[in-house]
Amino acid sequence: MRGATQTKWLVAATAIALAATACSTSSKSGDSKAASGGGTISVELGEPQHGLVGQNTAESEGSEVLNAVFAGLVDYDRKTNAPKLRVAESIESPDSKVWTIKLKDGYTFHNGEKVTAQSFVDAWNWGANQDNAAEGMPFFNKIEGSDELAPGKDKKPTAKELKGLKVVDDKTFTVTLSAPFSQFKTMLGYNAFYPLPKAFFNDPKAFGEKPIGNGPFEMDGAWEHNKQIKVKRYENFPSFDTKAKLAGVTFKIYDNLDTAYNDLRADNIQATDKLPISAMSTVAQEFGDRYIYKPESGVGYIGFPIATNPAAYGKPEIRKAISMAIDREAITKTIFSGTRVPADDFVSPLVEGYRKGALGDAAKYDPAKAKELFNQAGGVPNNTIELGYNADGGHKEWIEAVGNQLKANLGVEVTFKPFEKFGKILDALGKKEYSGAFRMAWSMDYPSIENYLRPIFSKVAIDSGSNYGGYVNEQFESLLSQADQAKTPEEGLKLYQQADDVLVQDLPYIPVYTYMSSAAYSKKIKNFDTDAQGHMNLAEVELA
C-alpha cells in the first residue's frame, strides 16, 4: 500500500498514487451541520484505479476510501505501528502455521448482514482465485491450497476454495498456511483481508461502484467518477469501536494538487494529505499547527523494465551508475523543500529491519564514478533514457530534475513520458506496454520489512503483484522463504535483511527518497491526523 500499492502501489500498496483534483468548488461543506450533529466535510482524493473492492485495491486512493468504509481484523497503533485487534477477538497460533481467528460480536455490514467467519473466508477465497484477477491475490499465496486456486499463467484453477480455510462457527475460522509465517497476524490489517457481504458475489463490478462495508462510514450514493465519492456515518457501527463523529465526508477527486491546495486555502475542502511542491516553502507558516509533517512509510523509486527492455536496463552496473548520478540531497531539499529524505535502503526507516546506509555507494552522489561505470557497462541504446511518470501527482518537477542530472552526469539524452493518471502508468506497466524507466513509490500495506520485499521484487509478484520490472533472483527468493519460516522473529529479521542485501547488489529499482507525511487541514475541523500508511483518521475528525 497504501503502496504498492503497489499489490500495485500503493501500493498496496497500499501504493502511493500522489494524485490530485480537477476543479475548484464554491461550496464550503465544512459549514454544514446535520440535524443529528457531527456535520460534513470534504477532503482531497485522487481517482481510484479500480472498483472499490478490498481484494482488488492496491493503490492509495482507493485504499483511502476503503479505510473509511471497512474495518479489518486488526488495525495498527499510530505510534508503534504494531498490530492491534479490531474485528478479531483473538488471533493465535502455536506454530505460526495453523492460526485460529475468533471474531468480536457486534459488527454488521451496512445492509444489516452480520459479519461472520464466512464473510472473511468467502472474501479470501474470491481474492485468491486467479480467475478473478484480483490485485491482492499474492497476499493469499501463503495459505494452503493457493497453488490450486492460482496455478499460474496459462493454467486453470483446480479448486474452488482454499483448503487452508475452515469455518468452525459464526465467530471462528482457522487458517492453515503451507509453511510457517510469523508475519501473518501483522498482514491482516491490509485491505485484501477485509470481509465481504453476500451481495458482493451477485455482481462484483456493481459492488465496486457502491461497496457495502462494515466500517464507521457507509457509502452515500455511488462513486461519481472523476468528481467525488460520498460517505456518511454508519449509525449501527459498534460502540466499542471508534464511531464516526462526522455525519459525512465527501472525497473530492482532483487531478491537480495545486487546485486541491487552493481549495483547502479557500476552505472549499477541509483536509488534504498530499501537498503540491509549490506549497512546500510556505505551508508551515500559513497553516501552523494544522500542518502535519512527520515520517511516513513511503519510499520513492526510479524503476527499470528489466524483463521488457534488457538491452537498456538489464545490467546492474547501468542501474548503479544511474543511481550514483542522482543527487538525492538536491532533489529532497531543492524540489521538495525538505519534505522528503534521501533514501539509503529499500526499507522505510519506520519499519524494524531498516538499516541506515544499507545502499552504500549506490546512494552516494558521485558523477565521475557514475559516468565511468556507465561507459564501462556499455551505456544504453541510442544513448537515450526515457523517464515515465504520472502527471496527476506533482511528479513533473523532480522527475525532470533527475533527468537533467542524468543528462549532465552521464552524457545521455533524456526524454519524458507523462501519463495522465497513476492508474494509466500502472496499466501500461502491467501490460508490458511501456519499456522506459519509470517513477514509482511504495507505501507499506502492513508494518513489516517483508512487505517491502516480496510484493515488489518476488517472482510471484510479476503476474499478480507489483513487480513491474520483471526482476528475478533465485537467491532473493530462497532468502525470503527461509525468513518466512524462521523459528524466531530475530532470526527471520536477519534473513529478510539478507534478502534486502541482494536488492542492494542488483538494484532492480533505485530508492531515491523516503516520504514525510505532508498534510494540512482547515480551521473548521480538529483531531485530524494521518497514519504511517497515509490514511486519514476520518472517524475521529470533528468540526471545530
Coordinates of C-alpha atoms in Angstrom, one line a residue:
M1 CA 0.0 0.0 0.0
R2 CA -1.2 2.2 0.6
G3 CA 1.8 1.4 -1.6
A4 CA 2.2 -0.6 -3.6
T5 CA 0.1 -0.3 -3.8
Q6 CA 1.5 -1.0 -5.3
T7 CA -0.1 -5.2 -4.7
K8 CA 0.1 -2.3 -7.1
W9 CA 1.4 0.8 -5.4
L10 CA 0.2 1.7 -3.3
V11 CA 0.7 0.4 -3.2
A12 CA -0.9 -1.6 -1.6
A13 CA 0.4 -0.7 -1.7
T14 CA -1.4 0.4 -0.3
A15 CA 0.6 2.0 -3.3
I16 CA 1.5 6.0 -3.3
A17 CA -0.5 7.5 -6.1
L18 CA 0.0 11.1 -5.1
A19 CA -2.9 12.0 -7.3
A20 CA -4.9 15.3 -7.1
T21 CA -8.0 17.3 -8.2
A22 CA -10.0 18.6 -11.0
C23 CA -11.6 21.9 -10.4
S24 CA -12.4 24.3 -7.6
T25 CA -15.8 24.4 -6.0
S26 CA -17.6 27.2 -4.2
S27 CA -19.5 25.2 -1.6
K28 CA -17.9 25.2 1.8
S29 CA -19.0 21.8 3.1
G30 CA -17.4 22.3 6.5
D31 CA -20.1 24.8 7.4
S32 CA -22.9 22.2 7.0
K33 CA -24.1 20.5 10.2
A34 CA -26.5 17.6 10.2
A35 CA -29.5 17.8 12.4
S36 CA -28.2 14.9 14.5
G37 CA -24.8 16.7 14.9
G38 CA -21.5 15.9 13.5
G39 CA -21.5 18.0 10.3
T40 CA -19.9 17.1 7.0
I41 CA -16.6 17.9 5.4
S42 CA -14.8 17.5 2.1
V43 CA -11.2 16.1 1.7
E44 CA -8.9 15.6 -1.3
L45 CA -8.6 12.4 -3.2
G46 CA -7.2 11.1 -6.5
E47 CA -9.3 9.0 -8.8
P48 CA -9.0 5.3 -7.7
Q49 CA -7.7 2.9 -10.2
H50 CA -10.3 0.1 -9.9
G51 CA -13.7 -0.6 -8.3
L52 CA -13.7 -0.2 -4.5
V53 CA -13.2 -3.8 -3.5
G54 CA -10.5 -4.5 -0.9
Q55 CA -9.2 -7.6 -2.6
N56 CA -8.7 -5.7 -5.9
T57 CA -7.4 -2.4 -4.5
A58 CA -3.6 -1.9 -4.3
E59 CA -3.2 1.8 -4.6
S60 CA -3.5 4.6 -2.2
E61 CA -6.6 6.4 -3.4
G62 CA -9.0 3.5 -3.4
S63 CA -7.4 2.3 -0.1
E64 CA -8.3 5.7 1.5
V65 CA -12.0 5.2 0.8
L66 CA -12.0 1.6 1.8
N67 CA -10.3 2.5 5.1
A68 CA -13.4 4.6 5.9
V69 CA -15.9 2.1 4.7
F70 CA -14.4 -1.2 6.1
A71 CA -13.0 -2.5 9.3
G72 CA -10.3 -5.2 9.3
L73 CA -9.3 -8.0 11.6
V74 CA -6.5 -5.8 13.0
D75 CA -5.6 -2.2 12.9
Y76 CA -2.2 -0.6 13.6
D77 CA -1.1 1.5 16.5
R78 CA -0.4 5.0 15.2
K79 CA 2.7 5.4 17.3
T80 CA 4.4 2.0 17.2
N81 CA 2.8 0.5 14.0
A82 CA 2.2 -2.7 16.0
P83 CA -0.9 -4.6 15.0
K84 CA -3.8 -4.4 17.4
L85 CA -7.0 -6.4 17.4
R86 CA -10.1 -4.8 15.8
V87 CA -12.8 -7.0 14.3
A88 CA -10.8 -10.0 15.7
E89 CA -11.3 -11.0 19.3
S90 CA -8.1 -13.1 19.1
I91 CA -5.6 -14.3 16.5
E92 CA -3.5 -17.2 17.9
S93 CA -1.1 -19.9 16.6
P94 CA 1.1 -22.4 18.4
D95 CA 3.5 -22.8 15.4
S96 CA 3.0 -19.8 13.0
K97 CA 1.4 -22.2 10.6
V98 CA -2.1 -23.0 11.9
W99 CA -3.9 -19.9 13.0
T100 CA -7.2 -19.6 14.9
I101 CA -9.1 -16.4 14.4
K102 CA -12.1 -15.5 16.6
L103 CA -14.3 -12.5 15.9
K104 CA -15.9 -10.0 18.2
D105 CA -19.7 -9.9 18.2
G106 CA -21.4 -6.7 17.1
Y107 CA -20.1 -5.9 13.6
T108 CA -22.5 -5.8 10.7
F109 CA -22.3 -4.8 7.1
H110 CA -24.1 -1.6 6.1
N111 CA -27.0 -3.7 4.7
G112 CA -27.6 -5.2 8.2
E113 CA -26.0 -8.5 7.4
K114 CA -23.9 -9.9 10.3
V115 CA -20.1 -10.1 9.8
T116 CA -19.2 -13.7 10.4
A117 CA -16.3 -16.0 9.8
Q118 CA -17.9 -17.0 6.5
S119 CA -17.7 -13.3 5.4
F120 CA -13.9 -13.5 5.7
V121 CA -13.5 -17.0 4.2
D122 CA -15.6 -16.2 1.2
A123 CA -13.8 -12.9 0.6
W124 CA -10.4 -14.5 0.8
N125 CA -11.4 -17.4 -1.5
W126 CA -12.5 -14.9 -4.1
G127 CA -9.3 -12.9 -3.8
A128 CA -7.1 -15.9 -4.1
N129 CA -8.8 -17.3 -7.2
Q130 CA -6.7 -16.2 -10.2
D131 CA -9.8 -16.3 -12.5
N132 CA -10.9 -13.1 -10.7
A133 CA -7.5 -11.4 -11.4
A134 CA -7.6 -9.6 -8.1
E135 CA -4.6 -7.4 -7.4
G136 CA -4.4 -8.7 -3.8
M137 CA -4.1 -12.3 -4.9
P138 CA -0.4 -12.6 -3.9
F139 CA -1.3 -11.9 -0.3
F140 CA -3.2 -15.3 -0.2
N141 CA -0.3 -17.4 -1.6
K142 CA 0.9 -18.5 1.8
I143 CA -2.5 -20.2 2.6
E144 CA -2.6 -24.0 2.0
G145 CA -4.2 -24.7 -1.4
S146 CA -3.3 -21.4 -3.0
D147 CA -1.3 -23.2 -5.8
E148 CA -4.6 -24.9 -6.8
L149 CA -6.6 -21.7 -6.9
A150 CA -3.7 -19.7 -8.5
P151 CA -1.7 -22.3 -10.5
G152 CA -0.1 -19.6 -12.7
K153 CA -0.2 -18.2 -16.2
D154 CA -2.0 -20.3 -18.9
K155 CA -3.3 -22.8 -16.2
K156 CA -6.8 -23.1 -14.8
P157 CA -7.6 -23.4 -11.1
T158 CA -8.3 -27.0 -10.0
A159 CA -10.2 -26.0 -6.8
K160 CA -12.9 -23.5 -5.9
E161 CA -11.7 -22.8 -2.3
L162 CA -8.5 -22.6 -0.3
K163 CA -8.2 -25.8 1.6
G164 CA -6.4 -24.0 4.3
L165 CA -9.5 -22.0 5.3
K166 CA -12.1 -23.7 7.6
V167 CA -15.1 -22.1 9.2
V168 CA -15.6 -23.5 12.7
D169 CA -18.6 -21.5 13.7
D170 CA -20.0 -18.0 13.0
K171 CA -17.3 -16.3 15.1
T172 CA -14.4 -18.7 14.4
F173 CA -12.3 -19.8 11.5
T174 CA -8.9 -21.4 11.1
V175 CA -6.2 -20.6 8.6
T176 CA -3.5 -23.2 7.7
L177 CA -0.5 -21.9 5.9
S178 CA 1.6 -24.0 3.5
A179 CA 4.6 -23.1 5.7
P180 CA 5.1 -21.2 9.0
F181 CA 4.9 -17.4 8.5
S182 CA 5.5 -15.3 11.6
Q183 CA 4.3 -12.1 10.0
F184 CA 0.8 -13.4 9.2
K185 CA -1.0 -11.6 12.0
T186 CA 0.7 -8.4 11.0
M187 CA -0.7 -8.7 7.4
L188 CA -4.3 -8.9 8.4
G189 CA -5.0 -5.2 8.7
Y190 CA -4.4 -4.8 4.9
N191 CA -7.5 -4.3 2.8
A192 CA -7.0 -7.5 0.8
F193 CA -8.2 -9.3 4.0
Y194 CA -11.4 -7.3 4.5
P195 CA -14.6 -9.3 4.7
L196 CA -17.3 -9.2 2.0
P197 CA -21.1 -9.5 2.3
K198 CA -23.1 -12.0 0.3
A199 CA -24.3 -9.1 -2.1
F200 CA -20.8 -8.8 -3.5
F201 CA -20.8 -12.2 -5.2
N202 CA -24.0 -11.3 -7.1
D203 CA -22.4 -8.5 -9.0
P204 CA -18.7 -7.7 -8.1
K205 CA -18.5 -4.9 -10.6
A206 CA -21.6 -3.1 -9.4
F207 CA -20.4 -3.6 -5.8
G208 CA -17.2 -1.7 -6.6
E209 CA -19.2 1.4 -7.5
K210 CA -21.1 1.3 -4.2
P211 CA -19.4 -1.1 -1.8
I212 CA -21.2 -2.4 1.3
G213 CA -18.7 -2.4 4.0
N214 CA -18.5 -2.9 7.8
G215 CA -16.7 0.3 8.8
P216 CA -17.6 3.5 10.5
F217 CA -18.8 5.1 7.3
E218 CA -21.1 3.8 4.6
M219 CA -21.5 4.9 1.0
D220 CA -23.8 7.8 0.4
G221 CA -24.7 7.1 -3.2
A222 CA -22.5 5.6 -5.9
W223 CA -19.0 6.7 -6.9
E224 CA -19.2 9.7 -9.2
H225 CA -16.1 9.1 -11.3
N226 CA -13.6 11.9 -11.6
K227 CA -15.8 14.0 -9.4
Q228 CA -16.5 12.7 -5.9
I229 CA -17.2 9.8 -3.6
K230 CA -19.5 10.5 -0.7
V231 CA -19.8 8.6 2.6
K232 CA -22.0 9.0 5.7
R233 CA -21.8 7.9 9.2
Y234 CA -22.9 4.3 9.8
E235 CA -25.2 4.6 12.7
N236 CA -25.2 0.9 13.7
F237 CA -21.4 0.7 13.9
P238 CA -20.5 -0.9 17.3
S239 CA -19.9 1.5 20.2
F240 CA -16.8 -0.3 21.4
D241 CA -15.0 0.7 18.2
T242 CA -14.4 4.3 17.0
K243 CA -17.8 5.5 15.8
A244 CA -17.6 8.4 13.2
K245 CA -18.1 11.8 14.8
L246 CA -18.9 13.4 11.5
A247 CA -22.2 12.9 9.7
G248 CA -20.5 12.6 6.4
V249 CA -17.4 13.0 4.3
T250 CA -17.1 13.9 0.6
F251 CA -13.9 12.7 -1.1
K252 CA -13.5 15.3 -3.8
I253 CA -11.5 13.9 -6.7
Y254 CA -8.7 16.1 -8.1
D255 CA -6.2 15.6 -10.9
N256 CA -4.1 18.6 -9.9
L257 CA -2.6 19.1 -6.4
D258 CA -2.3 22.8 -6.8
T259 CA -6.0 23.1 -7.4
A260 CA -6.7 21.0 -4.3
Y261 CA -4.4 23.1 -2.2
N262 CA -6.1 26.3 -3.3
D263 CA -9.4 24.8 -2.4
L264 CA -8.1 24.0 1.0
R265 CA -6.9 27.6 1.5
A266 CA -10.4 28.8 0.4
D267 CA -12.0 26.2 2.8
N268 CA -13.8 24.5 -0.1
I269 CA -12.2 21.3 1.2
Q270 CA -11.2 20.8 4.8
A271 CA -8.2 18.5 4.5
T272 CA -5.6 17.1 2.2
D273 CA -2.8 14.5 2.9
K274 CA -1.0 15.3 -0.3
L275 CA 0.5 18.8 -0.9
P276 CA 1.9 20.2 -4.1
I277 CA 5.5 21.1 -4.4
S278 CA 4.5 24.8 -4.9
A279 CA 3.2 24.8 -1.3
M280 CA 6.2 23.3 0.5
S281 CA 8.1 26.5 1.2
T282 CA 5.1 28.4 2.8
V283 CA 2.6 25.7 4.1
A284 CA 4.2 25.6 7.6
Q285 CA 3.9 29.3 8.0
E286 CA 0.4 29.5 6.6
F287 CA -1.2 26.6 8.5
G288 CA 0.9 26.5 11.7
D289 CA 0.0 23.5 13.9
R290 CA -2.6 22.5 11.3
Y291 CA 0.3 21.4 9.0
I292 CA 1.4 17.8 9.7
Y293 CA 5.0 16.9 9.0
K294 CA 6.2 13.5 10.2
P295 CA 7.8 10.3 8.8
E296 CA 5.6 8.2 6.6
S297 CA 6.2 4.7 5.3
G298 CA 6.6 5.5 1.6
V299 CA 9.8 5.0 -0.5
G300 CA 10.1 6.7 -3.9
Y301 CA 11.9 4.9 -6.7
I302 CA 13.1 5.1 -10.2
G303 CA 12.1 1.7 -11.6
F304 CA 13.5 -0.3 -14.6
P305 CA 11.7 -2.6 -17.0
I306 CA 14.5 -5.3 -16.8
A307 CA 12.4 -8.0 -18.4
T308 CA 10.9 -6.0 -21.3
N309 CA 14.0 -3.8 -22.0
P310 CA 17.1 -5.8 -21.0
A311 CA 19.2 -4.1 -23.7
A312 CA 18.9 -0.8 -21.8
Y313 CA 18.5 -1.7 -18.2
G314 CA 19.5 -5.4 -17.9
K315 CA 22.9 -4.8 -16.3
P316 CA 23.2 -4.0 -12.6
E317 CA 26.1 -1.7 -13.4
I318 CA 24.0 0.5 -15.6
R319 CA 21.4 0.8 -12.8
K320 CA 24.1 1.5 -10.2
A321 CA 25.6 4.2 -12.5
I322 CA 22.2 5.9 -12.8
S323 CA 21.7 5.7 -9.0
M324 CA 25.1 7.4 -8.4
A325 CA 24.3 10.1 -10.9
I326 CA 21.3 11.2 -8.9
D327 CA 21.9 14.0 -6.3
R328 CA 19.3 12.9 -3.7
E329 CA 20.2 15.8 -1.3
A330 CA 19.5 18.3 -4.1
I331 CA 16.2 16.6 -5.0
T332 CA 14.9 16.5 -1.5
K333 CA 16.0 19.9 -0.4
T334 CA 15.5 22.0 -3.6
I335 CA 12.5 20.3 -5.2
F336 CA 10.7 19.0 -2.0
S337 CA 11.8 21.7 0.4
G338 CA 12.9 19.1 2.9
T339 CA 9.6 17.2 2.8
R340 CA 11.4 14.1 1.5
V341 CA 14.5 12.5 2.9
P342 CA 17.3 10.8 0.8
A343 CA 16.7 7.1 0.7
D344 CA 19.5 4.8 1.9
D345 CA 17.7 1.4 2.0
F346 CA 14.9 -0.3 0.2
V347 CA 13.1 -0.4 3.5
S348 CA 11.4 2.6 5.3
P349 CA 13.1 3.9 8.4
L350 CA 9.7 3.3 10.2
V351 CA 10.0 -0.5 9.9
E352 CA 12.0 -2.8 12.1
G353 CA 14.9 -4.1 10.0
Y354 CA 15.7 -0.8 8.3
R355 CA 19.5 -0.1 8.2
K356 CA 20.9 3.3 7.8
G357 CA 23.3 3.5 4.9
A358 CA 22.3 0.0 3.6
L359 CA 22.5 1.2 0.0
G360 CA 26.2 2.0 0.4
D361 CA 28.0 3.5 -2.6
A362 CA 24.9 3.2 -4.8
A363 CA 23.2 6.1 -2.8
K364 CA 26.3 8.3 -2.8
Y365 CA 26.3 11.1 -5.4
D366 CA 29.5 10.6 -7.4
P367 CA 29.1 11.9 -11.0
A368 CA 32.7 10.9 -12.1
K369 CA 32.4 7.3 -10.9
A370 CA 28.9 7.1 -12.3
K371 CA 29.9 8.1 -15.8
E372 CA 32.9 5.7 -15.6
L373 CA 30.8 2.8 -14.6
F374 CA 28.1 3.7 -17.1
N375 CA 30.6 3.8 -20.0
Q376 CA 32.3 0.6 -18.9
A377 CA 29.0 -1.2 -18.9
G378 CA 28.3 0.0 -22.5
G379 CA 25.7 2.7 -21.8
V380 CA 22.2 2.5 -23.2
P381 CA 20.8 2.1 -26.8
N382 CA 20.7 5.3 -28.7
N383 CA 22.3 7.0 -25.7
T384 CA 18.8 7.8 -24.5
I385 CA 16.9 7.3 -21.3
E386 CA 13.1 7.8 -21.1
L387 CA 11.5 8.6 -17.7
G388 CA 7.8 7.9 -17.3
Y389 CA 5.7 9.3 -14.5
N390 CA 2.1 10.0 -13.6
A391 CA 1.2 13.7 -14.2
D392 CA -1.6 13.8 -11.7
G393 CA 0.7 13.6 -8.7
G394 CA 3.1 16.5 -8.7
H395 CA 6.0 14.5 -10.0
K396 CA 7.0 16.5 -13.1
E397 CA 9.4 18.7 -11.2
W398 CA 11.5 16.1 -9.5
I399 CA 11.5 13.7 -12.5
E400 CA 12.7 16.5 -14.7
A401 CA 15.4 17.4 -12.2
V402 CA 16.5 13.7 -12.2
G403 CA 16.6 13.8 -16.0
N404 CA 18.7 16.9 -16.0
Q405 CA 21.2 15.3 -13.6
L406 CA 21.4 12.2 -15.7
K407 CA 21.9 14.3 -18.8
A408 CA 24.7 16.3 -17.2
N409 CA 26.4 13.5 -15.4
L410 CA 26.1 10.5 -17.8
G411 CA 26.1 12.4 -21.1
V412 CA 22.8 10.9 -22.2
E413 CA 19.8 12.3 -23.8
V414 CA 16.7 12.2 -21.6
T415 CA 13.1 12.2 -22.7
F416 CA 10.0 12.3 -20.5
K417 CA 6.7 10.4 -20.8
P418 CA 3.9 11.8 -18.6
F419 CA 0.9 9.6 -18.1
E420 CA -2.4 11.4 -17.4
K421 CA -3.2 9.4 -14.3
F422 CA -1.4 7.0 -11.9
G423 CA -3.7 4.1 -13.0
K424 CA -2.6 4.7 -16.6
I425 CA 1.0 4.1 -15.9
L426 CA 0.2 1.1 -13.7
D427 CA -1.9 -0.4 -16.5
A428 CA 0.8 0.2 -19.1
L429 CA 3.5 -1.3 -17.0
G430 CA 1.3 -4.3 -16.0
K431 CA 0.5 -5.0 -19.7
K432 CA 4.2 -4.5 -20.5
E433 CA 3.3 -1.8 -23.0
Y434 CA 5.8 0.7 -21.6
S435 CA 9.6 -0.1 -21.6
G436 CA 11.1 3.2 -20.3
A437 CA 12.4 3.8 -16.8
F438 CA 9.6 4.9 -14.5
R439 CA 8.7 6.8 -11.3
M440 CA 7.2 4.5 -8.7
A441 CA 6.7 4.5 -4.9
W442 CA 5.6 2.1 -2.3
S443 CA 3.8 2.6 1.0
M444 CA 3.5 -0.3 3.3
D445 CA 0.4 -2.4 3.3
Y446 CA 1.3 -3.7 6.8
P447 CA 4.3 -2.8 9.0
S448 CA 6.9 -5.5 8.2
I449 CA 10.2 -5.5 6.3
E450 CA 8.8 -8.4 4.3
N451 CA 6.2 -6.0 2.8
Y452 CA 9.0 -4.0 1.1
L453 CA 10.5 -7.1 -0.5
R454 CA 8.0 -9.8 -1.7
P455 CA 5.2 -7.7 -3.2
I456 CA 7.6 -5.6 -5.3
F457 CA 10.5 -7.9 -6.2
S458 CA 9.5 -11.5 -6.0
K459 CA 8.6 -13.8 -8.9
V460 CA 5.0 -14.3 -7.8
A461 CA 4.6 -10.5 -8.0
I462 CA 5.4 -10.4 -11.7
D463 CA 2.0 -11.7 -12.9
S464 CA 0.0 -11.0 -9.8
G465 CA 1.6 -8.2 -7.9
S466 CA 3.8 -5.1 -8.3
N467 CA 7.0 -6.5 -9.8
Y468 CA 6.7 -4.2 -12.8
G469 CA 10.3 -4.6 -13.7
G470 CA 10.1 -8.4 -14.1
Y471 CA 13.1 -8.8 -11.7
V472 CA 14.0 -12.4 -10.8
N473 CA 16.8 -13.6 -8.4
E474 CA 16.7 -17.1 -7.0
Q475 CA 18.9 -16.2 -4.1
F476 CA 16.5 -13.5 -3.1
E477 CA 13.6 -16.0 -3.4
S478 CA 15.4 -18.5 -1.2
L479 CA 16.1 -16.0 1.5
L480 CA 12.5 -14.8 1.6
S481 CA 11.4 -18.4 2.0
Q482 CA 13.9 -19.0 4.8
A483 CA 12.9 -15.8 6.5
D484 CA 9.2 -16.7 6.4
Q485 CA 9.8 -19.9 8.2
A486 CA 12.3 -18.7 10.7
K487 CA 11.8 -20.1 14.2
T488 CA 12.2 -16.7 15.9
P489 CA 11.4 -13.1 14.8
E490 CA 15.0 -12.2 15.3
E491 CA 16.2 -14.9 13.0
G492 CA 13.6 -14.0 10.4
L493 CA 14.6 -10.3 10.5
K494 CA 18.2 -11.2 9.7
L495 CA 17.2 -13.3 6.8
Y496 CA 14.9 -10.6 5.4
Q497 CA 17.8 -8.2 5.7
Q498 CA 20.0 -10.6 3.7
A499 CA 17.3 -10.6 1.0
D500 CA 17.4 -6.8 1.1
D501 CA 21.2 -7.0 0.6
V502 CA 20.5 -8.9 -2.7
L503 CA 18.4 -6.0 -3.8
V504 CA 21.1 -3.6 -2.9
Q505 CA 23.5 -5.6 -5.1
D506 CA 21.1 -5.9 -8.0
L507 CA 19.3 -2.5 -7.8
P508 CA 16.2 -3.6 -9.7
Y509 CA 14.8 -0.2 -8.6
I510 CA 16.7 2.8 -7.3
P511 CA 15.4 4.1 -4.0
V512 CA 15.6 7.9 -4.3
Y513 CA 13.7 9.3 -1.2
T514 CA 11.6 8.4 1.7
Y515 CA 8.4 10.2 2.4
M516 CA 7.5 12.6 5.1
S517 CA 3.8 12.9 5.7
S518 CA 2.8 16.4 4.4
A519 CA -0.8 17.1 5.2
A520 CA -2.8 20.2 6.2
Y521 CA -6.3 20.9 7.4
S522 CA -8.6 23.9 7.8
K523 CA -9.7 25.7 11.0
K524 CA -13.1 24.2 10.6
I525 CA -12.0 20.8 11.9
K526 CA -10.0 19.3 14.7
N527 CA -8.4 15.9 15.7
F528 CA -7.2 15.4 12.1
D529 CA -4.2 13.1 11.6
T530 CA -2.7 10.5 9.3
D531 CA -1.1 7.1 9.9
A532 CA 2.1 5.6 8.6
Q533 CA 0.1 4.0 5.7
G534 CA -1.0 7.5 4.7
H535 CA -4.7 7.0 5.7
M536 CA -6.6 9.9 7.2
N537 CA -8.3 9.2 10.6
L538 CA -11.7 10.4 9.4
A539 CA -13.7 8.6 12.0
E540 CA -12.0 10.7 14.7
V541 CA -12.3 14.1 13.0
E542 CA -14.8 16.6 14.3
L543 CA -15.9 20.1 13.4
A544 CA -14.0 22.7 15.5

